[in-house]
Amino acid sequence: MPHKGYYGKTGVVWNITRRAVGVIINKQVGGRIKRKKIHVRLEHVRPSNCKADLKARVRANEDYKAAVKKGDAVRKTLKRQPGAPRPGSIISTKMAGGVIDLAIPQVDVSAGL
């Protein structure tokens, strides 16, 4: 089992043996990042899904471009757009029961109370 400092890290396979794989992992040591080579058994390794959404978006864009070329779809921009701001709302004080005063009374500690 890998040490807790390497758990959940993404790395690149650099060596393959019968029971384990060698993985290059970036580890922060102090203020710098070092490349570490560790061997991990196969039951502790799984494929990374970090590019899954990128690959799905590229595949969908290529399918859409092919449909536009055939004439089945209308041309549109395929770039990702930032999300719109959330709509505003009015908060009623009737449901909150009025204004709540959270003032904390100040006590003079030097008075010996």
PDB file of N, CA and C in Angstrom:
ATOM      1  N   MET A   1       0.849  -1.175   0.000  1.00  0.00           N
ATOM      2  CA  MET A   1       0.000   0.000   0.000  1.00  0.00           C
ATOM      3  C   MET A   1       0.896   1.240   0.000  1.00  0.00           C
ATOM      4  N   PRO A   2       0.604   2.228  -0.852  1.00  0.00           N
ATOM      5  CA  PRO A   2       1.449   3.419  -0.885  1.00  0.00           C
ATOM      6  C   PRO A   2       1.303   4.241   0.394  1.00  0.00           C
ATOM      7  N   HIS A   3       2.310   5.036   0.660  1.00  0.00           N
ATOM      8  CA  HIS A   3       2.287   5.902   1.841  1.00  0.00           C
ATOM      9  C   HIS A   3       1.175   6.928   1.700  1.00  0.00           C
ATOM     10  N   LYS A   4       0.678   7.446   2.844  1.00  0.00           N
ATOM     11  CA  LYS A   4      -0.460   8.361   2.826  1.00  0.00           C
ATOM     12  C   LYS A   4      -0.179   9.633   2.037  1.00  0.00           C
ATOM     13  N   GLY A   5       1.080  10.031   1.898  1.00  0.00           N
ATOM     14  CA  GLY A   5       1.408  11.239   1.145  1.00  0.00           C
ATOM     15  C   GLY A   5       1.190  11.092  -0.352  1.00  0.00           C
ATOM     16  N   TYR A   6       1.119   9.848  -0.823  1.00  0.00           N
ATOM     17  CA  TYR A   6       0.938   9.598  -2.256  1.00  0.00           C
ATOM     18  C   TYR A   6      -0.482   9.180  -2.593  1.00  0.00           C
ATOM     19  N   TYR A   7      -1.340   9.027  -1.598  1.00  0.00           N
ATOM     20  CA  TYR A   7      -2.695   8.534  -1.839  1.00  0.00           C
ATOM     21  C   TYR A   7      -3.495   9.553  -2.641  1.00  0.00           C
ATOM     22  N   GLY A   8      -4.135   9.116  -3.734  1.00  0.00           N
ATOM     23  CA  GLY A   8      -4.971   9.979  -4.554  1.00  0.00           C
ATOM     24  C   GLY A   8      -4.212  10.837  -5.545  1.00  0.00           C
ATOM     25  N   LYS A   9      -2.916  10.686  -5.648  1.00  0.00           N
ATOM     26  CA  LYS A   9      -2.123  11.501  -6.569  1.00  0.00           C
ATOM     27  C   LYS A   9      -2.170  10.910  -7.975  1.00  0.00           C
ATOM     28  N   THR A  10      -2.035  11.776  -8.953  1.00  0.00           N
ATOM     29  CA  THR A  10      -1.987  11.350 -10.344  1.00  0.00           C
ATOM     30  C   THR A  10      -0.537  11.321 -10.784  1.00  0.00           C
ATOM     31  N   GLY A  11      -0.139  10.262 -11.447  1.00  0.00           N
ATOM     32  CA  GLY A  11       1.245  10.139 -11.877  1.00  0.00           C
ATOM     33  C   GLY A  11       1.334   9.518 -13.255  1.00  0.00           C
ATOM     34  N   VAL A  12       2.579   9.327 -13.696  1.00  0.00           N
ATOM     35  CA  VAL A  12       2.862   8.758 -15.011  1.00  0.00           C
ATOM     36  C   VAL A  12       3.626   7.454 -14.805  1.00  0.00           C
ATOM     37  N   VAL A  13       3.190   6.402 -15.465  1.00  0.00           N
ATOM     38  CA  VAL A  13       3.859   5.108 -15.348  1.00  0.00           C
ATOM     39  C   VAL A  13       5.181   5.153 -16.089  1.00  0.00           C
ATOM     40  N   TRP A  14       6.269   4.737 -15.409  1.00  0.00           N
ATOM     41  CA  TRP A  14       7.581   4.721 -16.051  1.00  0.00           C
ATOM     42  C   TRP A  14       8.211   3.338 -16.063  1.00  0.00           C
ATOM     43  N   ASN A  15       7.664   2.394 -15.281  1.00  0.00           N
ATOM     44  CA  ASN A  15       8.238   1.053 -15.223  1.00  0.00           C
ATOM     45  C   ASN A  15       7.122   0.058 -14.920  1.00  0.00           C
ATOM     46  N   ILE A  16       7.203  -1.118 -15.525  1.00  0.00           N
ATOM     47  CA  ILE A  16       6.215  -2.156 -15.288  1.00  0.00           C
ATOM     48  C   ILE A  16       6.950  -3.426 -14.888  1.00  0.00           C
ATOM     49  N   THR A  17       6.551  -4.009 -13.767  1.00  0.00           N
ATOM     50  CA  THR A  17       7.096  -5.282 -13.322  1.00  0.00           C
ATOM     51  C   THR A  17       5.948  -6.285 -13.240  1.00  0.00           C
ATOM     52  N   ARG A  18       6.246  -7.494 -12.724  1.00  0.00           N
ATOM     53  CA  ARG A  18       5.206  -8.524 -12.661  1.00  0.00           C
ATOM     54  C   ARG A  18       4.059  -8.127 -11.743  1.00  0.00           C
ATOM     55  N   ARG A  19       4.384  -7.595 -10.573  1.00  0.00           N
ATOM     56  CA  ARG A  19       3.355  -7.334  -9.569  1.00  0.00           C
ATOM     57  C   ARG A  19       3.104  -5.856  -9.314  1.00  0.00           C
ATOM     58  N   ALA A  20       3.898  -4.985  -9.884  1.00  0.00           N
ATOM     59  CA  ALA A  20       3.776  -3.564  -9.552  1.00  0.00           C
ATOM     60  C   ALA A  20       4.092  -2.710 -10.775  1.00  0.00           C
ATOM     61  N   VAL A  21       3.799  -1.421 -10.641  1.00  0.00           N
ATOM     62  CA  VAL A  21       4.170  -0.450 -11.666  1.00  0.00           C
ATOM     63  C   VAL A  21       4.951   0.666 -10.995  1.00  0.00           C
ATOM     64  N   GLY A  22       5.920   1.194 -11.708  1.00  0.00           N
ATOM     65  CA  GLY A  22       6.651   2.356 -11.222  1.00  0.00           C
ATOM     66  C   GLY A  22       5.939   3.607 -11.704  1.00  0.00           C
ATOM     67  N   VAL A  23       5.731   4.559 -10.791  1.00  0.00           N
ATOM     68  CA  VAL A  23       4.982   5.767 -11.107  1.00  0.00           C
ATOM     69  C   VAL A  23       5.804   6.984 -10.716  1.00  0.00           C
ATOM     70  N   ILE A  24       5.846   7.981 -11.585  1.00  0.00           N
ATOM     71  CA  ILE A  24       6.480   9.265 -11.266  1.00  0.00           C
ATOM     72  C   ILE A  24       5.398  10.194 -10.742  1.00  0.00           C
ATOM     73  N   ILE A  25       5.613  10.715  -9.526  1.00  0.00           N
ATOM     74  CA  ILE A  25       4.629  11.557  -8.851  1.00  0.00           C
ATOM     75  C   ILE A  25       5.309  12.841  -8.412  1.00  0.00           C
ATOM     76  N   ASN A  26       4.609  13.960  -8.516  1.00  0.00           N
ATOM     77  CA  ASN A  26       5.115  15.232  -7.997  1.00  0.00           C
ATOM     78  C   ASN A  26       4.739  15.343  -6.530  1.00  0.00           C
ATOM     79  N   LYS A  27       5.749  15.631  -5.685  1.00  0.00           N
ATOM     80  CA  LYS A  27       5.512  15.757  -4.248  1.00  0.00           C
ATOM     81  C   LYS A  27       6.095  17.083  -3.787  1.00  0.00           C
ATOM     82  N   GLN A  28       5.303  17.833  -3.006  1.00  0.00           N
ATOM     83  CA  GLN A  28       5.782  19.103  -2.484  1.00  0.00           C
ATOM     84  C   GLN A  28       6.612  18.844  -1.238  1.00  0.00           C
ATOM     85  N   VAL A  29       7.861  19.305  -1.279  1.00  0.00           N
ATOM     86  CA  VAL A  29       8.781  19.162  -0.158  1.00  0.00           C
ATOM     87  C   VAL A  29       9.249  20.555   0.202  1.00  0.00           C
ATOM     88  N   GLY A  30       8.762  21.061   1.324  1.00  0.00           N
ATOM     89  CA  GLY A  30       9.087  22.436   1.689  1.00  0.00           C
ATOM     90  C   GLY A  30       8.444  23.385   0.690  1.00  0.00           C
ATOM     91  N   GLY A  31       9.252  24.233   0.061  1.00  0.00           N
ATOM     92  CA  GLY A  31       8.713  25.183  -0.897  1.00  0.00           C
ATOM     93  C   GLY A  31       8.910  24.769  -2.338  1.00  0.00           C
ATOM     94  N   ARG A  32       9.367  23.555  -2.558  1.00  0.00           N
ATOM     95  CA  ARG A  32       9.633  23.124  -3.927  1.00  0.00           C
ATOM     96  C   ARG A  32       8.869  21.842  -4.231  1.00  0.00           C
ATOM     97  N   ILE A  33       8.764  21.512  -5.504  1.00  0.00           N
ATOM     98  CA  ILE A  33       8.074  20.297  -5.931  1.00  0.00           C
ATOM     99  C   ILE A  33       9.119  19.354  -6.502  1.00  0.00           C
ATOM    100  N   LYS A  34       9.199  18.146  -5.930  1.00  0.00           N
ATOM    101  CA  LYS A  34      10.154  17.148  -6.386  1.00  0.00           C
ATOM    102  C   LYS A  34       9.430  16.044  -7.143  1.00  0.00           C
ATOM    103  N   ARG A  35      10.117  15.478  -8.125  1.00  0.00           N
ATOM    104  CA  ARG A  35       9.590  14.322  -8.847  1.00  0.00           C
ATOM    105  C   ARG A  35      10.062  13.077  -8.123  1.00  0.00           C
ATOM    106  N   LYS A  36       9.123  12.255  -7.668  1.00  0.00           N
ATOM    107  CA  LYS A  36       9.465  11.040  -6.935  1.00  0.00           C
ATOM    108  C   LYS A  36       9.076   9.837  -7.778  1.00  0.00           C
ATOM    109  N   LYS A  37       9.924   8.811  -7.742  1.00  0.00           N
ATOM    110  CA  LYS A  37       9.632   7.554  -8.419  1.00  0.00           C
ATOM    111  C   LYS A  37       9.298   6.522  -7.339  1.00  0.00           C
ATOM    112  N   ILE A  38       8.066   6.000  -7.402  1.00  0.00           N
ATOM    113  CA  ILE A  38       7.661   4.997  -6.438  1.00  0.00           C
ATOM    114  C   ILE A  38       7.108   3.785  -7.188  1.00  0.00           C
ATOM    115  N   HIS A  39       7.162   2.639  -6.526  1.00  0.00           N
ATOM    116  CA  HIS A  39       6.555   1.435  -7.070  1.00  0.00           C
ATOM    117  C   HIS A  39       5.302   1.134  -6.271  1.00  0.00           C
ATOM    118  N   VAL A  40       4.219   0.874  -6.987  1.00  0.00           N
ATOM    119  CA  VAL A  40       2.931   0.622  -6.364  1.00  0.00           C
ATOM    120  C   VAL A  40       2.371  -0.672  -6.942  1.00  0.00           C
ATOM    121  N   ARG A  41       1.801  -1.503  -6.076  1.00  0.00           N
ATOM    122  CA  ARG A  41       1.198  -2.737  -6.563  1.00  0.00           C
ATOM    123  C   ARG A  41      -0.046  -2.436  -7.392  1.00  0.00           C
ATOM    124  N   LEU A  42      -0.371  -3.362  -8.268  1.00  0.00           N
ATOM    125  CA  LEU A  42      -1.432  -3.125  -9.248  1.00  0.00           C
ATOM    126  C   LEU A  42      -2.804  -2.927  -8.616  1.00  0.00           C
ATOM    127  N   GLU A  43      -3.068  -3.540  -7.452  1.00  0.00           N
ATOM    128  CA  GLU A  43      -4.395  -3.387  -6.856  1.00  0.00           C
ATOM    129  C   GLU A  43      -4.618  -1.992  -6.287  1.00  0.00           C
ATOM    130  N   HIS A  44      -3.550  -1.185  -6.179  1.00  0.00           N
ATOM    131  CA  HIS A  44      -3.682   0.180  -5.662  1.00  0.00           C
ATOM    132  C   HIS A  44      -3.668   1.226  -6.772  1.00  0.00           C
ATOM    133  N   VAL A  45      -3.722   0.803  -8.029  1.00  0.00           N
ATOM    134  CA  VAL A  45      -3.643   1.719  -9.166  1.00  0.00           C
ATOM    135  C   VAL A  45      -4.944   1.649  -9.946  1.00  0.00           C
ATOM    136  N   ARG A  46      -5.405   2.794 -10.420  1.00  0.00           N
ATOM    137  CA  ARG A  46      -6.575   2.832 -11.296  1.00  0.00           C
ATOM    138  C   ARG A  46      -6.328   3.901 -12.356  1.00  0.00           C
ATOM    139  N   PRO A  47      -6.957   3.779 -13.524  1.00  0.00           N
ATOM    140  CA  PRO A  47      -6.756   4.771 -14.582  1.00  0.00           C
ATOM    141  C   PRO A  47      -7.314   6.128 -14.162  1.00  0.00           C
ATOM    142  N   SER A  48      -6.652   7.174 -14.612  1.00  0.00           N
ATOM    143  CA  SER A  48      -7.088   8.527 -14.278  1.00  0.00           C
ATOM    144  C   SER A  48      -8.270   8.937 -15.150  1.00  0.00           C
ATOM    145  N   ASN A  49      -9.223   9.664 -14.562  1.00  0.00           N
ATOM    146  CA  ASN A  49     -10.387  10.158 -15.298  1.00  0.00           C
ATOM    147  C   ASN A  49     -10.322  11.669 -15.497  1.00  0.00           C
ATOM    148  N   CYS A  50      -9.137  12.258 -15.352  1.00  0.00           N
ATOM    149  CA  CYS A  50      -9.042  13.713 -15.386  1.00  0.00           C
ATOM    150  C   CYS A  50      -9.346  14.290 -16.772  1.00  0.00           C
ATOM    151  N   LYS A  51      -9.194  13.506 -17.819  1.00  0.00           N
ATOM    152  CA  LYS A  51      -9.460  14.020 -19.166  1.00  0.00           C
ATOM    153  C   LYS A  51     -10.766  13.489 -19.744  1.00  0.00           C
ATOM    154  N   ALA A  52     -11.573  12.829 -18.934  1.00  0.00           N
ATOM    155  CA  ALA A  52     -12.795  12.206 -19.452  1.00  0.00           C
ATOM    156  C   ALA A  52     -13.767  13.251 -19.986  1.00  0.00           C
ATOM    157  N   ASP A  53     -13.968  14.357 -19.251  1.00  0.00           N
ATOM    158  CA  ASP A  53     -14.912  15.370 -19.723  1.00  0.00           C
ATOM    159  C   ASP A  53     -14.384  16.088 -20.959  1.00  0.00           C
ATOM    160  N   LEU A  54     -13.068  16.280 -21.051  1.00  0.00           N
ATOM    161  CA  LEU A  54     -12.482  16.902 -22.243  1.00  0.00           C
ATOM    162  C   LEU A  54     -12.699  16.012 -23.465  1.00  0.00           C
ATOM    163  N   LYS A  55     -12.433  14.723 -23.321  1.00  0.00           N
ATOM    164  CA  LYS A  55     -12.600  13.802 -24.443  1.00  0.00           C
ATOM    165  C   LYS A  55     -14.062  13.729 -24.879  1.00  0.00           C
ATOM    166  N   ALA A  56     -14.993  13.737 -23.928  1.00  0.00           N
ATOM    167  CA  ALA A  56     -16.418  13.690 -24.266  1.00  0.00           C
ATOM    168  C   ALA A  56     -16.841  14.959 -25.004  1.00  0.00           C
ATOM    169  N   ARG A  57     -16.327  16.120 -24.562  1.00  0.00           N
ATOM    170  CA  ARG A  57     -16.679  17.383 -25.220  1.00  0.00           C
ATOM    171  C   ARG A  57     -16.104  17.447 -26.628  1.00  0.00           C
ATOM    172  N   VAL A  58     -14.874  16.980 -26.799  1.00  0.00           N
ATOM    173  CA  VAL A  58     -14.256  16.976 -28.134  1.00  0.00           C
ATOM    174  C   VAL A  58     -15.029  16.046 -29.063  1.00  0.00           C
ATOM    175  N   ARG A  59     -15.436  14.868 -28.564  1.00  0.00           N
ATOM    176  CA  ARG A  59     -16.191  13.920 -29.386  1.00  0.00           C
ATOM    177  C   ARG A  59     -17.540  14.521 -29.799  1.00  0.00           C
ATOM    178  N   ALA A  60     -18.209  15.179 -28.848  1.00  0.00           N
ATOM    179  CA  ALA A  60     -19.503  15.797 -29.164  1.00  0.00           C
ATOM    180  C   ALA A  60     -19.332  16.932 -30.172  1.00  0.00           C
ATOM    181  N   ASN A  61     -18.270  17.722 -30.036  1.00  0.00           N
ATOM    182  CA  ASN A  61     -18.016  18.813 -30.975  1.00  0.00           C
ATOM    183  C   ASN A  61     -17.724  18.286 -32.374  1.00  0.00           C
ATOM    184  N   GLU A  62     -16.955  17.205 -32.463  1.00  0.00           N
ATOM    185  CA  GLU A  62     -16.649  16.639 -33.775  1.00  0.00           C
ATOM    186  C   GLU A  62     -17.912  16.070 -34.431  1.00  0.00           C
ATOM    187  N   ASP A  63     -18.776  15.435 -33.641  1.00  0.00           N
ATOM    188  CA  ASP A  63     -20.038  14.933 -34.180  1.00  0.00           C
ATOM    189  C   ASP A  63     -20.920  16.084 -34.673  1.00  0.00           C
ATOM    190  N   TYR A  64     -20.939  17.178 -33.908  1.00  0.00           N
ATOM    191  CA  TYR A  64     -21.747  18.335 -34.301  1.00  0.00           C
ATOM    192  C   TYR A  64     -21.207  18.969 -35.579  1.00  0.00           C
ATOM    193  N   LYS A  65     -19.870  19.049 -35.693  1.00  0.00           N
ATOM    194  CA  LYS A  65     -19.274  19.614 -36.914  1.00  0.00           C
ATOM    195  C   LYS A  65     -19.595  18.760 -38.134  1.00  0.00           C
ATOM    196  N   ALA A  66     -19.617  17.435 -37.947  1.00  0.00           N
ATOM    197  CA  ALA A  66     -19.975  16.546 -39.051  1.00  0.00           C
ATOM    198  C   ALA A  66     -21.436  16.734 -39.441  1.00  0.00           C
ATOM    199  N   ALA A  67     -22.311  16.946 -38.447  1.00  0.00           N
ATOM    200  CA  ALA A  67     -23.728  17.177 -38.744  1.00  0.00           C
ATOM    201  C   ALA A  67     -23.920  18.502 -39.466  1.00  0.00           C
ATOM    202  N   VAL A  68     -23.147  19.522 -39.122  1.00  0.00           N
ATOM    203  CA  VAL A  68     -23.235  20.822 -39.805  1.00  0.00           C
ATOM    204  C   VAL A  68     -22.769  20.679 -41.249  1.00  0.00           C
ATOM    205  N   LYS A  69     -21.717  19.888 -41.443  1.00  0.00           N
ATOM    206  CA  LYS A  69     -21.186  19.696 -42.792  1.00  0.00           C
ATOM    207  C   LYS A  69     -22.193  18.971 -43.690  1.00  0.00           C
ATOM    208  N   LYS A  70     -22.955  18.041 -43.093  1.00  0.00           N
ATOM    209  CA  LYS A  70     -23.996  17.350 -43.853  1.00  0.00           C
ATOM    210  C   LYS A  70     -25.192  18.252 -44.121  1.00  0.00           C
ATOM    211  N   GLY A  71     -25.413  19.233 -43.268  1.00  0.00           N
ATOM    212  CA  GLY A  71     -26.559  20.108 -43.404  1.00  0.00           C
ATOM    213  C   GLY A  71     -27.692  19.754 -42.452  1.00  0.00           C
ATOM    214  N   ASP A  72     -27.430  18.870 -41.494  1.00  0.00           N
ATOM    215  CA  ASP A  72     -28.466  18.452 -40.547  1.00  0.00           C
ATOM    216  C   ASP A  72     -28.613  19.413 -39.373  1.00  0.00           C
ATOM    217  N   ALA A  73     -27.622  20.250 -39.136  1.00  0.00           N
ATOM    218  CA  ALA A  73     -27.666  21.152 -37.972  1.00  0.00           C
ATOM    219  C   ALA A  73     -27.238  22.549 -38.397  1.00  0.00           C
ATOM    220  N   VAL A  74     -27.627  23.518 -37.578  1.00  0.00           N
ATOM    221  CA  VAL A  74     -27.266  24.918 -37.834  1.00  0.00           C
ATOM    222  C   VAL A  74     -25.938  25.198 -37.158  1.00  0.00           C
ATOM    223  N   ARG A  75     -25.088  25.968 -37.834  1.00  0.00           N
ATOM    224  CA  ARG A  75     -23.769  26.274 -37.291  1.00  0.00           C
ATOM    225  C   ARG A  75     -23.874  27.172 -36.065  1.00  0.00           C
ATOM    226  N   LYS A  76     -23.117  26.829 -35.020  1.00  0.00           N
ATOM    227  CA  LYS A  76     -23.051  27.641 -33.803  1.00  0.00           C
ATOM    228  C   LYS A  76     -21.639  27.536 -33.236  1.00  0.00           C
ATOM    229  N   THR A  77     -21.326  28.433 -32.310  1.00  0.00           N
ATOM    230  CA  THR A  77     -20.001  28.402 -31.706  1.00  0.00           C
ATOM    231  C   THR A  77     -19.908  27.225 -30.738  1.00  0.00           C
ATOM    232  N   LEU A  78     -18.780  26.537 -30.754  1.00  0.00           N
ATOM    233  CA  LEU A  78     -18.588  25.372 -29.912  1.00  0.00           C
ATOM    234  C   LEU A  78     -17.687  25.674 -28.721  1.00  0.00           C
ATOM    235  N   LYS A  79     -17.296  26.929 -28.558  1.00  0.00           N
ATOM    236  CA  LYS A  79     -16.459  27.287 -27.416  1.00  0.00           C
ATOM    237  C   LYS A  79     -17.284  27.269 -26.136  1.00  0.00           C
ATOM    238  N   ARG A  80     -16.635  26.947 -25.045  1.00  0.00           N
ATOM    239  CA  ARG A  80     -17.328  26.962 -23.756  1.00  0.00           C
ATOM    240  C   ARG A  80     -17.610  28.401 -23.351  1.00  0.00           C
ATOM    241  N   GLN A  81     -18.794  28.639 -22.822  1.00  0.00           N
ATOM    242  CA  GLN A  81     -19.200  29.970 -22.393  1.00  0.00           C
ATOM    243  C   GLN A  81     -19.270  30.010 -20.874  1.00  0.00           C
ATOM    244  N   PRO A  82     -18.885  31.140 -20.270  1.00  0.00           N
ATOM    245  CA  PRO A  82     -19.002  31.226 -18.813  1.00  0.00           C
ATOM    246  C   PRO A  82     -20.467  31.224 -18.400  1.00  0.00           C
ATOM    247  N   GLY A  83     -20.730  30.720 -17.217  1.00  0.00           N
ATOM    248  CA  GLY A  83     -22.099  30.648 -16.719  1.00  0.00           C
ATOM    249  C   GLY A  83     -22.648  32.029 -16.413  1.00  0.00           C
ATOM    250  N   ALA A  84     -23.945  32.180 -16.579  1.00  0.00           N
ATOM    251  CA  ALA A  84     -24.590  33.459 -16.300  1.00  0.00           C
ATOM    252  C   ALA A  84     -24.669  33.668 -14.790  1.00  0.00           C
ATOM    253  N   PRO A  85     -24.732  34.936 -14.337  1.00  0.00           N
ATOM    254  CA  PRO A  85     -24.877  35.155 -12.901  1.00  0.00           C
ATOM    255  C   PRO A  85     -26.226  34.658 -12.409  1.00  0.00           C
ATOM    256  N   ARG A  86     -26.272  34.290 -11.143  1.00  0.00           N
ATOM    257  CA  ARG A  86     -27.514  33.797 -10.570  1.00  0.00           C
ATOM    258  C   ARG A  86     -28.527  34.931 -10.480  1.00  0.00           C
ATOM    259  N   PRO A  87     -29.806  34.626 -10.676  1.00  0.00           N
ATOM    260  CA  PRO A  87     -30.816  35.689 -10.611  1.00  0.00           C
ATOM    261  C   PRO A  87     -30.954  36.223  -9.188  1.00  0.00           C
ATOM    262  N   GLY A  88     -31.295  37.511  -9.084  1.00  0.00           N
ATOM    263  CA  GLY A  88     -31.483  38.134  -7.785  1.00  0.00           C
ATOM    264  C   GLY A  88     -32.810  37.735  -7.168  1.00  0.00           C
ATOM    265  N   SER A  89     -32.930  37.939  -5.872  1.00  0.00           N
ATOM    266  CA  SER A  89     -34.171  37.623  -5.181  1.00  0.00           C
ATOM    267  C   SER A  89     -34.349  38.578  -4.016  1.00  0.00           C
ATOM    268  N   ILE A  90     -35.587  38.689  -3.562  1.00  0.00           N
ATOM    269  CA  ILE A  90     -35.915  39.548  -2.424  1.00  0.00           C
ATOM    270  C   ILE A  90     -36.202  38.656  -1.231  1.00  0.00           C
ATOM    271  N   ILE A  91     -35.571  38.965  -0.120  1.00  0.00           N
ATOM    272  CA  ILE A  91     -35.758  38.185   1.096  1.00  0.00           C
ATOM    273  C   ILE A  91     -36.749  38.902   1.983  1.00  0.00           C
ATOM    274  N   SER A  92     -37.777  38.206   2.396  1.00  0.00           N
ATOM    275  CA  SER A  92     -38.806  38.786   3.248  1.00  0.00           C
ATOM    276  C   SER A  92     -38.403  38.641   4.712  1.00  0.00           C
ATOM    277  N   THR A  93     -38.594  39.705   5.503  1.00  0.00           N
ATOM    278  CA  THR A  93     -38.282  39.632   6.929  1.00  0.00           C
ATOM    279  C   THR A  93     -39.436  39.047   7.717  1.00  0.00           C
ATOM    280  N   LYS A  94     -40.595  38.870   7.077  1.00  0.00           N
ATOM    281  CA  LYS A  94     -41.742  38.290   7.781  1.00  0.00           C
ATOM    282  C   LYS A  94     -41.466  36.830   8.131  1.00  0.00           C
ATOM    283  N   MET A  95     -40.818  36.125   7.239  1.00  0.00           N
ATOM    284  CA  MET A  95     -40.507  34.726   7.498  1.00  0.00           C
ATOM    285  C   MET A  95     -39.398  34.587   8.536  1.00  0.00           C
ATOM    286  N   ALA A  96     -38.482  35.565   8.590  1.00  0.00           N
ATOM    287  CA  ALA A  96     -37.373  35.492   9.534  1.00  0.00           C
ATOM    288  C   ALA A  96     -37.787  35.944  10.922  1.00  0.00           C
ATOM    289  N   GLY A  97     -38.944  36.534  11.056  1.00  0.00           N
ATOM    290  CA  GLY A  97     -39.398  36.987  12.365  1.00  0.00           C
ATOM    291  C   GLY A  97     -38.798  38.320  12.765  1.00  0.00           C
ATOM    292  N   GLY A  98     -38.494  39.151  11.815  1.00  0.00           N
ATOM    293  CA  GLY A  98     -37.926  40.453  12.126  1.00  0.00           C
ATOM    294  C   GLY A  98     -36.408  40.415  12.157  1.00  0.00           C
ATOM    295  N   VAL A  99     -35.826  41.518  12.555  1.00  0.00           N
ATOM    296  CA  VAL A  99     -34.372  41.633  12.595  1.00  0.00           C
ATOM    297  C   VAL A  99     -33.860  41.034  13.893  1.00  0.00           C
ATOM    298  N   ILE A 100     -32.828  40.228  13.800  1.00  0.00           N
ATOM    299  CA  ILE A 100     -32.238  39.597  14.970  1.00  0.00           C
ATOM    300  C   ILE A 100     -31.015  40.407  15.381  1.00  0.00           C
ATOM    301  N   ASP A 101     -30.961  40.819  16.639  1.00  0.00           N
ATOM    302  CA  ASP A 101     -29.840  41.602  17.152  1.00  0.00           C
ATOM    303  C   ASP A 101     -28.822  40.647  17.748  1.00  0.00           C
ATOM    304  N   LEU A 102     -27.643  40.619  17.167  1.00  0.00           N
ATOM    305  CA  LEU A 102     -26.601  39.721  17.633  1.00  0.00           C
ATOM    306  C   LEU A 102     -25.513  40.455  18.412  1.00  0.00           C
ATOM    307  N   ALA A 103     -25.840  41.621  18.963  1.00  0.00           N
ATOM    308  CA  ALA A 103     -24.842  42.374  19.707  1.00  0.00           C
ATOM    309  C   ALA A 103     -24.497  41.647  20.997  1.00  0.00           C
ATOM    310  N   ILE A 104     -23.209  41.547  21.286  1.00  0.00           N
ATOM    311  CA  ILE A 104     -22.733  40.895  22.496  1.00  0.00           C
ATOM    312  C   ILE A 104     -22.409  41.983  23.516  1.00  0.00           C
ATOM    313  N   PRO A 105     -22.970  41.916  24.726  1.00  0.00           N
ATOM    314  CA  PRO A 105     -22.665  42.951  25.720  1.00  0.00           C
ATOM    315  C   PRO A 105     -21.199  42.880  26.138  1.00  0.00           C
ATOM    316  N   GLN A 106     -20.572  44.029  26.225  1.00  0.00           N
ATOM    317  CA  GLN A 106     -19.165  44.126  26.585  1.00  0.00           C
ATOM    318  C   GLN A 106     -19.029  44.209  28.098  1.00  0.00           C
ATOM    319  N   VAL A 107     -18.123  43.438  28.644  1.00  0.00           N
ATOM    320  CA  VAL A 107     -17.885  43.442  30.092  1.00  0.00           C
ATOM    321  C   VAL A 107     -16.463  43.931  30.335  1.00  0.00           C
ATOM    322  N   ASP A 108     -16.317  44.854  31.280  1.00  0.00           N
ATOM    323  CA  ASP A 108     -14.992  45.381  31.615  1.00  0.00           C
ATOM    324  C   ASP A 108     -14.314  44.403  32.566  1.00  0.00           C
ATOM    325  N   VAL A 109     -13.304  43.701  32.070  1.00  0.00           N
ATOM    326  CA  VAL A 109     -12.625  42.682  32.852  1.00  0.00           C
ATOM    327  C   VAL A 109     -11.789  43.318  33.945  1.00  0.00           C
ATOM    328  N   SER A 110     -11.269  44.516  33.724  1.00  0.00           N
ATOM    329  CA  SER A 110     -10.401  45.158  34.705  1.00  0.00           C
ATOM    330  C   SER A 110     -11.170  45.626  35.952  1.00  0.00           C
ATOM    331  N   ALA A 111     -12.497  45.636  35.888  1.00  0.00           N
ATOM    332  CA  ALA A 111     -13.290  46.078  37.039  1.00  0.00           C
ATOM    333  C   ALA A 111     -13.391  45.009  38.095  1.00  0.00           C
ATOM    334  N   GLY A 112     -12.961  43.785  37.796  1.00  0.00           N
ATOM    335  CA  GLY A 112     -12.976  42.698  38.779  1.00  0.00           C
ATOM    336  C   GLY A 112     -14.301  42.037  38.936  1.00  0.00           C
ATOM    337  N   LEU A 113     -15.093  41.993  37.898  1.00  0.00           N
ATOM    338  CA  LEU A 113     -16.406  41.352  37.991  1.00  0.00           C
ATOM    339  C   LEU A 113     -16.284  39.883  37.843  1.00  0.00           C
TER     340      LEU A 113
END
